[in-house]
Amino acid sequence: MNKLLSISIKEVNQKIYGSAVRPSEICKASIKLTSIVKPLNAYITVTSDVAEEQASAADERQQKNSLLGQLDGIPIAIKDNYCVKGKPTTCASRMLANFSPGYNATVYEKLRMQGAVLIGKTNLDEFAMGSGTVDSLYGPTKNLWGSEMLPEFYSYGSDGSQVTTRKLHEKDAWHIAGGSSGGSAVAVATGTCYAALGSDTGGSTRNPASYCGLVGLKPTYGLVSRYGLIPLLNSMDVPGIFARTVDDAVLILNAIAGPDQADPTTVQREYVPINLSETIDISNLRIGIPKEYGVQGISEEIEGCWAKVSHLLEEAGASVVPVSLPHTDYSIVCYSVLNRCDVASNLACYDGIEYGHRADEWGSAHELYKKTRSEGFNDVVKSRILVGNYFLLAENYEEYYVKAMKMRRLIAQDFDVLWNNNVDLLLTPTTLTEAPIYDEFVQLDNQTQCLIQDHCTQPANMAGLPAINVPIELSREGLPLSLQLMAPLFHEQRLLTVAKWIEQTVRFPRLELKNSCLLE
């Protein structure tokens, strides 16, 4: 069973269809594994009751030869800012610590209807405001890579050579998982589920996927419904997908994409499922290398990865060309302004009367609001609300919000120029380094870290583009190094095809569970 938790969705689906294993057996092993990896703090809520009920229903369909498809009986997890009916949806905040919605987010409902088994709700930075999953009411999430748990419970599969991960000298030292969807990333990396949903506003799926050695897909804005996703930035939020392989990410995307009458921001046209070939020819592609992404602070190893994959693409016949996105340096500042404006607006309803936590205050409505919001939000959230309200003041509106929106248009036009000049894809770093050590990461405040961590990822959100993180190799310290691909709007087929080619070519080392007695 330990081997089964380490393989792809396609492989385990074949075993389910062949009756080699029952969904309830996989579910039981997944739930037990969540307890083993609990020190990493990937989950806020393990939904064992829901999982067992769903797996039992999958068992019945298996016996009747009426399985619902490739996701039937497959354990998945979702970030705890998606609504699940009757289950806590906390956004890792005291403000929503006791909130259980009366409906399901569309993406979860679609997965549920295809037989997926919900193992749990995963940890995040409070209200998804962070890039490390260190600012959660429930504590930080720790990366599996570089942890003491890695050599104890995991070995490297046949995909890659054995490496030695650096042993940190201090017992309590550990690497961050990335954020804000770090819990979902660690849930997949540890094998407690086969895929997970995150959200991606400025890189919150691709960043932790990079640090945890996973495929992390951000679809085109509007391709996947946001209904039931508690918003951060309405015009940039996109449901993101974590998986171990590109093919697994495609299976999840095919399950959740498409129009939704409950979400008017979805594109109201039929979604055509993506199917990737095993044999891929990239010789007719033109791939751009934007010079603005080679910024100060990028590590030598990430630069080496970037150059290595560029060379591999050229060797395979692709045309790899230097390009420029001249407004990139303004993008992160523009994103920061729009982020705070949307935060101030979206969180205004959490006042102790309409939604969320209510303080024990009876003096006046003003005192109730003040105490409720002071108690309910952490300092990071309160800071963004205050700054956003400042930007939205009548005397500041034109100077900040309107200018930022104009700059956003210029950033999007930079990409359009490249696509119109026959550039098919862009290849960039995802993060500038391998996963930082927690103690070093928190030396900088949340805002400064987001400026660093989101540099390569947030332009895709600004322009609404699809983007994907692909793990490439392990660093000298034994930590994942990854790269990002970006494509024109709604060109997921092209994006995922090249991502799969890179995956096949670099053969990133895969982790397998060992010590099978743990899961007996």
Coordinates of C-alpha atoms in Angstrom, one line a residue:
M1 CA 0.0 0.0 0.0
N2 CA 2.9 2.4 0.7
K3 CA 4.0 2.1 -3.0
L4 CA 0.4 2.8 -4.1
L5 CA 0.3 6.1 -2.3
S6 CA 3.4 7.2 -4.3
I7 CA 2.2 6.6 -7.9
S8 CA 0.2 8.7 -10.3
I9 CA -3.5 9.0 -10.5
K10 CA -3.5 7.2 -13.8
E11 CA -1.6 4.2 -12.3
V12 CA -3.8 3.9 -9.2
N13 CA -6.9 4.3 -11.3
Q14 CA -5.9 1.3 -13.4
K15 CA -5.6 -0.7 -10.2
I16 CA -9.0 0.4 -9.0
Y17 CA -10.6 -0.5 -12.3
G18 CA -8.8 -3.9 -12.3
S19 CA -10.1 -4.5 -8.7
A20 CA -6.5 -4.9 -7.4
V21 CA -7.3 -2.5 -4.7
R22 CA -10.5 -1.0 -3.2
P23 CA -10.9 2.8 -2.8
S24 CA -11.6 2.3 0.9
E25 CA -8.2 0.7 1.4
I26 CA -6.5 3.6 -0.3
C27 CA -8.6 6.0 1.8
K28 CA -7.7 4.2 5.0
A29 CA -3.9 4.4 4.2
S30 CA -4.2 8.1 3.2
I31 CA -5.9 9.0 6.5
K32 CA -3.3 7.0 8.5
L33 CA -0.5 8.8 6.7
T34 CA -2.0 12.2 7.6
S35 CA -1.3 11.3 11.3
I36 CA 2.3 10.2 10.5
V37 CA 3.1 13.5 8.7
K38 CA 1.1 15.6 11.2
P39 CA 4.3 17.4 12.5
L40 CA 4.6 19.1 9.1
N41 CA 1.1 20.7 9.7
A42 CA -0.2 20.3 6.2
Y43 CA -3.9 20.0 7.3
I44 CA -6.2 22.2 9.3
T45 CA -9.0 19.7 9.2
V46 CA -8.7 16.0 8.3
T47 CA -12.2 15.1 7.0
S48 CA -12.0 11.4 7.7
D49 CA -15.7 10.9 8.1
V50 CA -16.4 12.5 4.6
A51 CA -13.5 10.5 3.1
E52 CA -14.7 7.2 4.5
E53 CA -18.2 7.8 3.3
Q54 CA -17.1 8.8 -0.2
A55 CA -14.6 5.9 -0.4
S56 CA -17.3 3.4 0.6
A57 CA -19.6 4.7 -2.2
A58 CA -16.7 4.3 -4.6
D59 CA -16.3 0.7 -3.4
E60 CA -19.9 0.0 -4.3
R61 CA -19.5 1.5 -7.8
Q62 CA -16.3 -0.6 -8.2
Q63 CA -18.3 -3.8 -7.4
K64 CA -21.0 -2.8 -9.9
N65 CA -18.5 -1.9 -12.6
S66 CA -20.0 1.6 -12.6
L67 CA -17.1 3.8 -11.7
L68 CA -17.5 7.5 -12.5
G69 CA -14.1 8.0 -14.2
Q70 CA -10.4 8.3 -13.6
L71 CA -10.9 10.3 -10.3
D72 CA -13.4 7.9 -8.7
G73 CA -11.9 6.8 -5.4
I74 CA -8.9 9.1 -5.6
P75 CA -7.9 11.0 -2.4
I76 CA -7.6 14.7 -2.9
A77 CA -7.3 17.7 -0.6
I78 CA -8.4 21.4 -0.9
K79 CA -7.1 24.6 0.6
D80 CA -9.1 25.8 3.5
N81 CA -10.4 28.9 1.7
Y82 CA -12.8 26.8 -0.4
C83 CA -16.2 26.1 1.0
V84 CA -17.2 22.6 1.9
K85 CA -20.7 22.1 3.1
G86 CA -20.9 21.4 6.8
K87 CA -17.1 21.5 7.3
P88 CA -15.0 24.2 8.8
T89 CA -13.7 26.7 6.2
T90 CA -11.4 28.9 8.2
C91 CA -9.0 30.7 5.9
A92 CA -6.6 30.0 8.7
S93 CA -8.0 33.0 10.6
R94 CA -9.7 33.5 13.9
M95 CA -12.3 35.5 12.0
L96 CA -13.7 32.3 10.4
A97 CA -12.6 29.7 12.9
N98 CA -16.2 28.7 13.6
F99 CA -17.5 29.1 10.1
S100 CA -19.1 26.0 8.3
P101 CA -20.7 26.9 5.0
G102 CA -24.0 25.6 3.8
Y103 CA -22.8 24.9 0.2
N104 CA -19.9 23.5 -1.7
A105 CA -17.4 25.5 -3.9
T106 CA -18.0 24.6 -7.5
V107 CA -14.6 23.1 -8.0
Y108 CA -15.1 20.8 -5.0
E109 CA -18.6 19.9 -6.1
K110 CA -17.2 18.9 -9.6
L111 CA -14.6 16.7 -8.0
R112 CA -17.1 15.2 -5.7
M113 CA -19.4 14.4 -8.5
Q114 CA -16.6 12.5 -10.2
G115 CA -16.0 10.4 -7.2
A116 CA -12.9 12.1 -5.7
V117 CA -12.4 11.4 -2.0
L118 CA -11.8 14.5 0.2
I119 CA -9.1 13.7 2.8
G120 CA -9.0 17.2 4.3
K121 CA -8.7 21.0 4.2
T122 CA -5.2 22.3 4.1
N123 CA -3.2 25.0 5.8
L124 CA -2.5 28.5 4.4
D125 CA -1.3 32.0 5.3
E126 CA -4.3 33.8 6.9
F127 CA -6.7 34.7 4.1
A128 CA -4.0 33.6 1.6
M129 CA -1.9 36.7 2.4
G130 CA 1.6 35.4 2.3
S131 CA 4.3 33.5 0.5
G132 CA 5.5 31.0 3.1
T133 CA 2.5 29.5 4.9
V134 CA 3.9 30.9 8.1
D135 CA 1.2 33.3 9.0
S136 CA -1.6 30.9 9.9
L137 CA -3.8 30.8 13.0
Y138 CA -2.9 27.1 13.2
G139 CA 0.8 27.5 12.9
P140 CA 3.2 27.2 10.0
T141 CA 3.5 24.4 7.5
K142 CA 6.9 22.7 7.2
N143 CA 8.4 21.5 4.0
L144 CA 8.9 17.7 3.7
W145 CA 12.1 18.3 1.7
G146 CA 15.0 18.9 4.1
S147 CA 13.0 17.6 7.1
E148 CA 14.0 14.8 9.4
M149 CA 10.9 13.0 8.1
L150 CA 12.3 12.7 4.6
P151 CA 15.0 10.0 5.0
E152 CA 13.0 8.3 7.8
F153 CA 9.8 7.6 5.8
Y154 CA 10.7 8.3 2.1
S155 CA 13.1 7.0 -0.5
Y156 CA 13.9 8.1 -4.1
G157 CA 12.1 6.3 -6.9
S158 CA 13.6 5.1 -10.1
D159 CA 13.0 8.4 -11.8
G160 CA 16.2 10.0 -10.3
S161 CA 19.5 9.3 -8.6
Q162 CA 19.9 9.2 -4.9
V163 CA 21.0 12.4 -3.3
T164 CA 21.9 13.5 0.1
T165 CA 19.7 16.2 1.7
R166 CA 21.5 18.6 4.0
K167 CA 20.9 17.9 7.7
L168 CA 20.2 21.1 9.4
H169 CA 22.3 21.6 12.5
E170 CA 19.6 22.9 14.8
K171 CA 16.8 20.5 15.7
D172 CA 14.1 23.1 15.2
A173 CA 15.4 24.4 11.9
W174 CA 13.3 23.6 8.8
H175 CA 12.6 24.8 5.3
I176 CA 9.4 26.7 4.5
A177 CA 6.8 25.1 2.2
G178 CA 6.1 28.3 0.3
G179 CA 2.7 30.0 0.2
S180 CA 0.1 30.8 0.5
S181 CA -1.0 27.2 -0.4
G182 CA 1.8 25.5 1.4
G183 CA -0.5 23.0 3.1
S184 CA -1.8 21.7 -0.2
A185 CA 1.7 21.3 -1.5
V186 CA 2.9 19.3 1.5
A187 CA -0.3 17.2 1.4
V188 CA 0.6 16.1 -2.1
A189 CA 4.3 15.8 -1.5
T190 CA 3.9 13.5 1.5
G191 CA 1.5 11.2 -0.4
T192 CA -1.5 11.8 1.8
C193 CA -3.4 12.6 -1.4
Y194 CA -2.8 12.4 -5.1
A195 CA -3.7 16.0 -6.0
A196 CA -4.8 19.1 -4.2
L197 CA -6.4 22.5 -4.9
G198 CA -4.8 25.7 -3.9
S199 CA -5.6 29.2 -4.9
D200 CA -3.3 31.4 -7.0
T201 CA -3.5 35.2 -6.8
G202 CA 0.1 36.2 -7.3
G203 CA 1.8 32.8 -7.3
S204 CA 0.3 31.0 -4.3
T205 CA 0.2 27.7 -6.1
R206 CA 3.3 27.9 -8.2
N207 CA 5.5 29.2 -5.4
P208 CA 4.9 26.2 -3.0
A209 CA 4.9 23.8 -5.9
S210 CA 8.4 25.1 -6.7
Y211 CA 9.7 24.6 -3.1
C212 CA 8.0 21.2 -2.7
G213 CA 9.0 19.6 -6.0
L214 CA 5.5 19.5 -7.6
V215 CA 3.7 20.4 -10.7
G216 CA 1.7 23.6 -9.9
L217 CA -0.8 24.8 -12.5
K218 CA -2.4 28.2 -12.6
P219 CA -5.1 28.1 -15.3
T220 CA -6.2 31.1 -17.4
Y221 CA -8.4 33.5 -15.4
G222 CA -12.0 32.6 -16.1
L223 CA -11.4 29.0 -17.1
V224 CA -12.2 27.6 -13.7
S225 CA -15.0 28.8 -11.4
R226 CA -14.2 30.8 -8.3
Y227 CA -17.6 30.3 -6.7
G228 CA -17.1 29.2 -3.1
L229 CA -13.5 30.4 -3.1
I230 CA -13.3 33.1 -0.4
P231 CA -11.7 36.0 -2.3
L232 CA -8.4 37.7 -1.9
L233 CA -8.3 39.7 -5.3
N234 CA -11.5 39.2 -7.3
S235 CA -9.8 40.1 -10.6
M236 CA -6.7 37.8 -10.1
D237 CA -7.8 34.8 -7.9
V238 CA -7.6 31.5 -9.8
P239 CA -8.1 28.0 -8.4
G240 CA -4.7 26.3 -8.7
I241 CA -3.8 22.6 -9.0
F242 CA -1.0 20.6 -7.3
A243 CA 0.0 17.2 -8.6
R244 CA 3.0 14.9 -8.9
T245 CA 2.9 14.8 -12.7
V246 CA 1.6 16.9 -15.5
D247 CA -0.8 14.2 -16.6
D248 CA -2.3 14.2 -13.1
A249 CA -2.7 18.0 -13.3
V250 CA -4.5 17.6 -16.6
L251 CA -7.0 15.1 -15.1
I252 CA -7.9 17.6 -12.3
L253 CA -8.1 20.5 -14.7
N254 CA -10.4 18.6 -17.0
A255 CA -12.6 17.8 -14.0
I256 CA -13.0 21.3 -12.7
A257 CA -12.7 23.6 -15.7
G258 CA -15.6 25.1 -17.7
P259 CA -18.4 27.7 -17.3
D260 CA -20.4 28.2 -14.1
Q261 CA -23.6 30.1 -13.9
A262 CA -22.8 30.9 -10.3
D263 CA -19.6 32.7 -11.3
P264 CA -20.1 35.4 -14.0
T265 CA -16.3 35.7 -14.3
T266 CA -16.0 32.3 -15.9
V267 CA -15.8 32.2 -19.7
Q268 CA -19.2 31.1 -20.9
R269 CA -18.1 28.6 -23.5
E270 CA -17.8 24.8 -23.5
Y271 CA -14.5 23.5 -22.1
V272 CA -12.7 21.1 -24.4
P273 CA -10.8 18.5 -22.4
I274 CA -7.1 18.4 -22.8
N275 CA -5.4 15.2 -23.9
L276 CA -1.6 14.9 -23.9
S277 CA 0.3 12.6 -26.2
E278 CA 3.2 10.4 -24.9
T279 CA 5.3 11.4 -27.9
I280 CA 5.8 15.2 -28.1
D281 CA 7.4 17.2 -30.8
I282 CA 8.5 20.8 -29.8
S283 CA 10.6 21.6 -32.8
N284 CA 8.0 24.1 -34.2
L285 CA 7.9 26.2 -31.0
R286 CA 9.4 29.6 -30.3
I287 CA 10.1 30.0 -26.6
G288 CA 11.0 33.4 -25.1
I289 CA 13.5 34.0 -22.3
P290 CA 12.6 37.4 -20.7
K291 CA 15.6 39.2 -19.6
E292 CA 13.7 41.0 -16.8
Y293 CA 13.4 37.7 -14.8
G294 CA 17.1 37.4 -14.2
V295 CA 17.0 39.8 -11.3
Q296 CA 19.4 40.5 -8.5
G297 CA 19.0 37.8 -5.8
I298 CA 18.5 34.9 -8.2
S299 CA 20.7 31.9 -7.1
E300 CA 23.4 30.5 -9.2
E301 CA 21.6 27.1 -9.2
I302 CA 18.3 28.5 -10.4
E303 CA 20.2 30.3 -13.2
G304 CA 21.9 27.1 -14.0
C305 CA 18.5 25.3 -14.2
W306 CA 17.2 28.0 -16.5
A307 CA 20.2 27.7 -18.8
K308 CA 20.1 23.9 -18.8
V309 CA 16.4 23.6 -19.8
S310 CA 16.8 26.3 -22.4
H311 CA 19.6 24.3 -23.9
L312 CA 17.5 21.1 -23.8
L313 CA 14.7 22.9 -25.7
E314 CA 17.1 24.1 -28.3
E315 CA 18.6 20.6 -28.7
A316 CA 15.1 19.3 -29.3
G317 CA 14.6 21.8 -32.2
A318 CA 12.7 24.6 -30.4
S319 CA 13.7 28.2 -31.2
V320 CA 14.8 29.8 -27.9
V321 CA 15.0 33.6 -28.1
P322 CA 15.7 36.4 -25.7
V323 CA 12.7 38.7 -25.2
S324 CA 11.8 41.7 -23.1
L325 CA 8.8 42.5 -20.9
P326 CA 9.7 46.2 -20.2
H327 CA 7.1 46.8 -17.5
T328 CA 8.0 43.8 -15.3
D329 CA 9.9 45.9 -12.8
Y330 CA 6.7 47.9 -12.1
S331 CA 4.5 44.8 -11.9
I332 CA 5.1 43.8 -8.3
V333 CA 4.4 47.4 -7.0
C334 CA 1.3 47.6 -9.1
Y335 CA 0.2 44.2 -7.8
S336 CA 0.8 45.3 -4.2
V337 CA -1.4 48.4 -4.6
L338 CA -4.3 46.4 -6.2
N339 CA -3.9 43.6 -3.7
R340 CA -4.4 45.9 -0.7
C341 CA -7.4 47.7 -2.4
D342 CA -9.2 44.5 -3.0
V343 CA -8.4 43.2 0.5
A344 CA -9.8 46.3 2.1
S345 CA -13.0 45.9 0.1
N346 CA -13.4 42.2 0.3
L347 CA -12.9 42.0 4.1
A348 CA -15.1 44.9 5.0
C349 CA -18.0 42.6 5.6
Y350 CA -16.2 40.9 8.5
D351 CA -17.5 43.2 11.2
G352 CA -19.1 40.9 13.9
I353 CA -22.6 41.5 12.5
E354 CA -22.6 40.3 8.9
Y355 CA -19.9 37.6 9.0
G356 CA -17.3 35.9 11.1
H357 CA -16.1 36.2 14.7
R358 CA -18.0 38.5 17.0
A359 CA -16.2 40.2 20.0
D360 CA -17.8 40.3 23.4
E361 CA -18.5 44.0 23.1
W362 CA -21.9 45.8 23.9
G363 CA -20.9 49.5 24.2
S364 CA -21.6 50.7 20.7
A365 CA -21.6 49.5 17.1
H366 CA -18.3 51.3 16.5
E367 CA -16.6 49.6 19.5
L368 CA -18.0 46.2 18.3
Y369 CA -16.5 46.6 14.9
K370 CA -13.2 47.8 16.2
K371 CA -12.8 45.0 18.8
T372 CA -14.1 42.3 16.4
R373 CA -11.7 43.2 13.6
S374 CA -8.8 43.7 16.0
E375 CA -9.4 40.2 17.5
G376 CA -10.3 38.4 14.3
F377 CA -7.5 39.4 12.0
N378 CA -3.8 39.0 12.4
D379 CA -1.3 41.9 12.0
V380 CA -0.6 41.1 8.3
V381 CA -4.3 41.2 7.4
K382 CA -4.9 44.4 9.4
S383 CA -1.9 46.1 7.8
R384 CA -3.2 45.3 4.3
I385 CA -6.7 46.6 5.1
L386 CA -5.3 49.8 6.5
V387 CA -3.1 50.4 3.5
G388 CA -5.8 49.5 1.1
N389 CA -8.2 52.0 2.7
Y390 CA -5.6 54.7 2.4
F391 CA -5.2 54.0 -1.3
L392 CA -8.9 54.1 -1.8
L393 CA -9.5 57.5 -0.1
A394 CA -11.0 60.0 -2.4
E395 CA -7.9 62.2 -2.4
N396 CA -5.6 59.1 -3.1
Y397 CA -7.8 57.1 -5.5
E398 CA -6.4 58.5 -8.8
E399 CA -2.9 58.6 -7.5
Y400 CA -2.8 54.9 -6.5
Y401 CA -5.7 52.7 -7.7
V402 CA -6.2 54.3 -11.1
K403 CA -2.5 54.5 -11.9
A404 CA -2.1 50.8 -10.8
M405 CA -4.9 49.8 -13.1
K406 CA -3.4 51.7 -16.0
M407 CA 0.0 50.0 -15.3
R408 CA -1.7 46.6 -15.2
R409 CA -2.9 47.2 -18.8
L410 CA 0.6 48.0 -19.9
I411 CA 1.9 44.8 -18.2
A412 CA -0.7 42.8 -20.1
Q413 CA 0.2 44.5 -23.4
D414 CA 3.8 43.5 -22.9
F415 CA 2.8 39.9 -23.1
D416 CA 0.4 40.6 -26.0
V417 CA 3.3 42.0 -28.0
L418 CA 5.3 38.8 -27.6
W419 CA 2.4 36.5 -28.5
N420 CA 1.8 38.7 -31.6
N421 CA 5.4 38.3 -32.5
N422 CA 5.1 34.5 -32.7
V423 CA 6.5 33.7 -29.3
D424 CA 4.6 30.6 -28.2
L425 CA 5.7 30.3 -24.5
L426 CA 7.9 32.0 -22.0
L427 CA 10.4 30.1 -19.8
T428 CA 11.3 31.8 -16.5
P429 CA 12.3 30.9 -12.9
T430 CA 9.4 30.3 -10.5
T431 CA 11.2 31.3 -7.4
L432 CA 14.7 32.9 -7.1
T433 CA 16.1 30.3 -4.8
E434 CA 15.5 26.9 -3.3
A435 CA 13.2 26.8 -0.2
P436 CA 14.5 29.2 2.5
I437 CA 15.1 28.1 6.1
Y438 CA 12.2 29.4 8.3
D439 CA 14.5 31.4 10.7
E440 CA 16.0 33.2 7.7
F441 CA 12.7 33.7 5.9
V442 CA 11.0 35.5 8.9
Q443 CA 13.8 37.9 9.3
L444 CA 12.0 39.9 6.6
D445 CA 8.4 41.1 7.1
N446 CA 5.5 39.6 5.2
Q447 CA 5.3 42.5 2.7
T448 CA 9.0 42.4 1.8
Q449 CA 9.0 38.6 1.4
C450 CA 6.0 38.8 -0.9
L451 CA 7.8 41.4 -3.0
I452 CA 10.7 38.9 -3.4
Q453 CA 8.7 35.6 -3.6
D454 CA 6.1 36.8 -6.1
H455 CA 8.5 38.6 -8.5
C456 CA 8.4 35.9 -11.2
T457 CA 4.9 34.6 -10.7
Q458 CA 2.5 37.6 -10.2
P459 CA 2.8 39.1 -13.8
A460 CA 0.9 36.0 -15.1
N461 CA -1.9 36.9 -12.6
M462 CA -1.8 40.6 -13.7
A463 CA -2.4 39.5 -17.3
G464 CA -4.7 36.5 -16.5
L465 CA -2.3 34.1 -18.3
P466 CA -2.0 30.3 -17.7
A467 CA 1.3 29.3 -16.0
I468 CA 2.8 26.2 -14.6
N469 CA 5.6 25.2 -12.3
V470 CA 7.7 22.3 -13.4
P471 CA 10.3 20.7 -11.0
I472 CA 13.7 20.3 -12.7
E473 CA 16.3 18.9 -10.3
L474 CA 17.6 18.9 -6.8
S475 CA 20.1 21.5 -5.5
R476 CA 23.4 20.7 -3.9
E477 CA 21.5 20.8 -0.6
G478 CA 19.0 18.2 -1.9
L479 CA 16.1 20.7 -2.3
P480 CA 13.9 21.1 -5.4
L481 CA 14.7 23.6 -8.1
S482 CA 11.9 24.5 -10.5
L483 CA 11.1 26.6 -13.5
Q484 CA 7.9 28.3 -14.8
L485 CA 6.2 28.3 -18.2
M486 CA 3.7 30.9 -19.3
A487 CA 1.4 30.8 -22.3
P488 CA -1.2 33.0 -24.1
L489 CA -4.7 33.1 -22.7
F490 CA -6.5 29.8 -22.9
H491 CA -3.5 28.0 -24.4
E492 CA -3.4 25.4 -21.7
Q493 CA -2.9 22.6 -24.2
R494 CA 0.3 24.1 -25.5
L495 CA 1.5 25.0 -21.9
L496 CA 0.9 21.5 -20.5
T497 CA 2.3 19.8 -23.6
V498 CA 5.7 21.5 -23.2
A499 CA 5.6 21.0 -19.4
K500 CA 5.1 17.3 -20.0
W501 CA 8.0 17.3 -22.4
I502 CA 10.3 19.0 -19.8
E503 CA 9.1 16.5 -17.2
Q504 CA 9.9 13.5 -19.4
T505 CA 13.3 15.0 -20.3
V506 CA 14.6 16.1 -16.9
R507 CA 13.1 13.2 -14.9
F508 CA 12.9 14.9 -11.6
P509 CA 13.5 12.5 -8.6
R510 CA 10.3 11.2 -7.2
L511 CA 9.7 10.2 -3.6
E512 CA 8.3 6.9 -2.6
L513 CA 7.0 5.8 0.9
K514 CA 9.1 3.2 2.6
N515 CA 8.5 1.1 5.8
S516 CA 5.3 -0.5 4.6
C517 CA 4.5 -1.5 8.2
L518 CA 3.5 2.1 8.8
L519 CA 0.5 1.7 6.6
E520 CA -0.6 -1.8 7.5

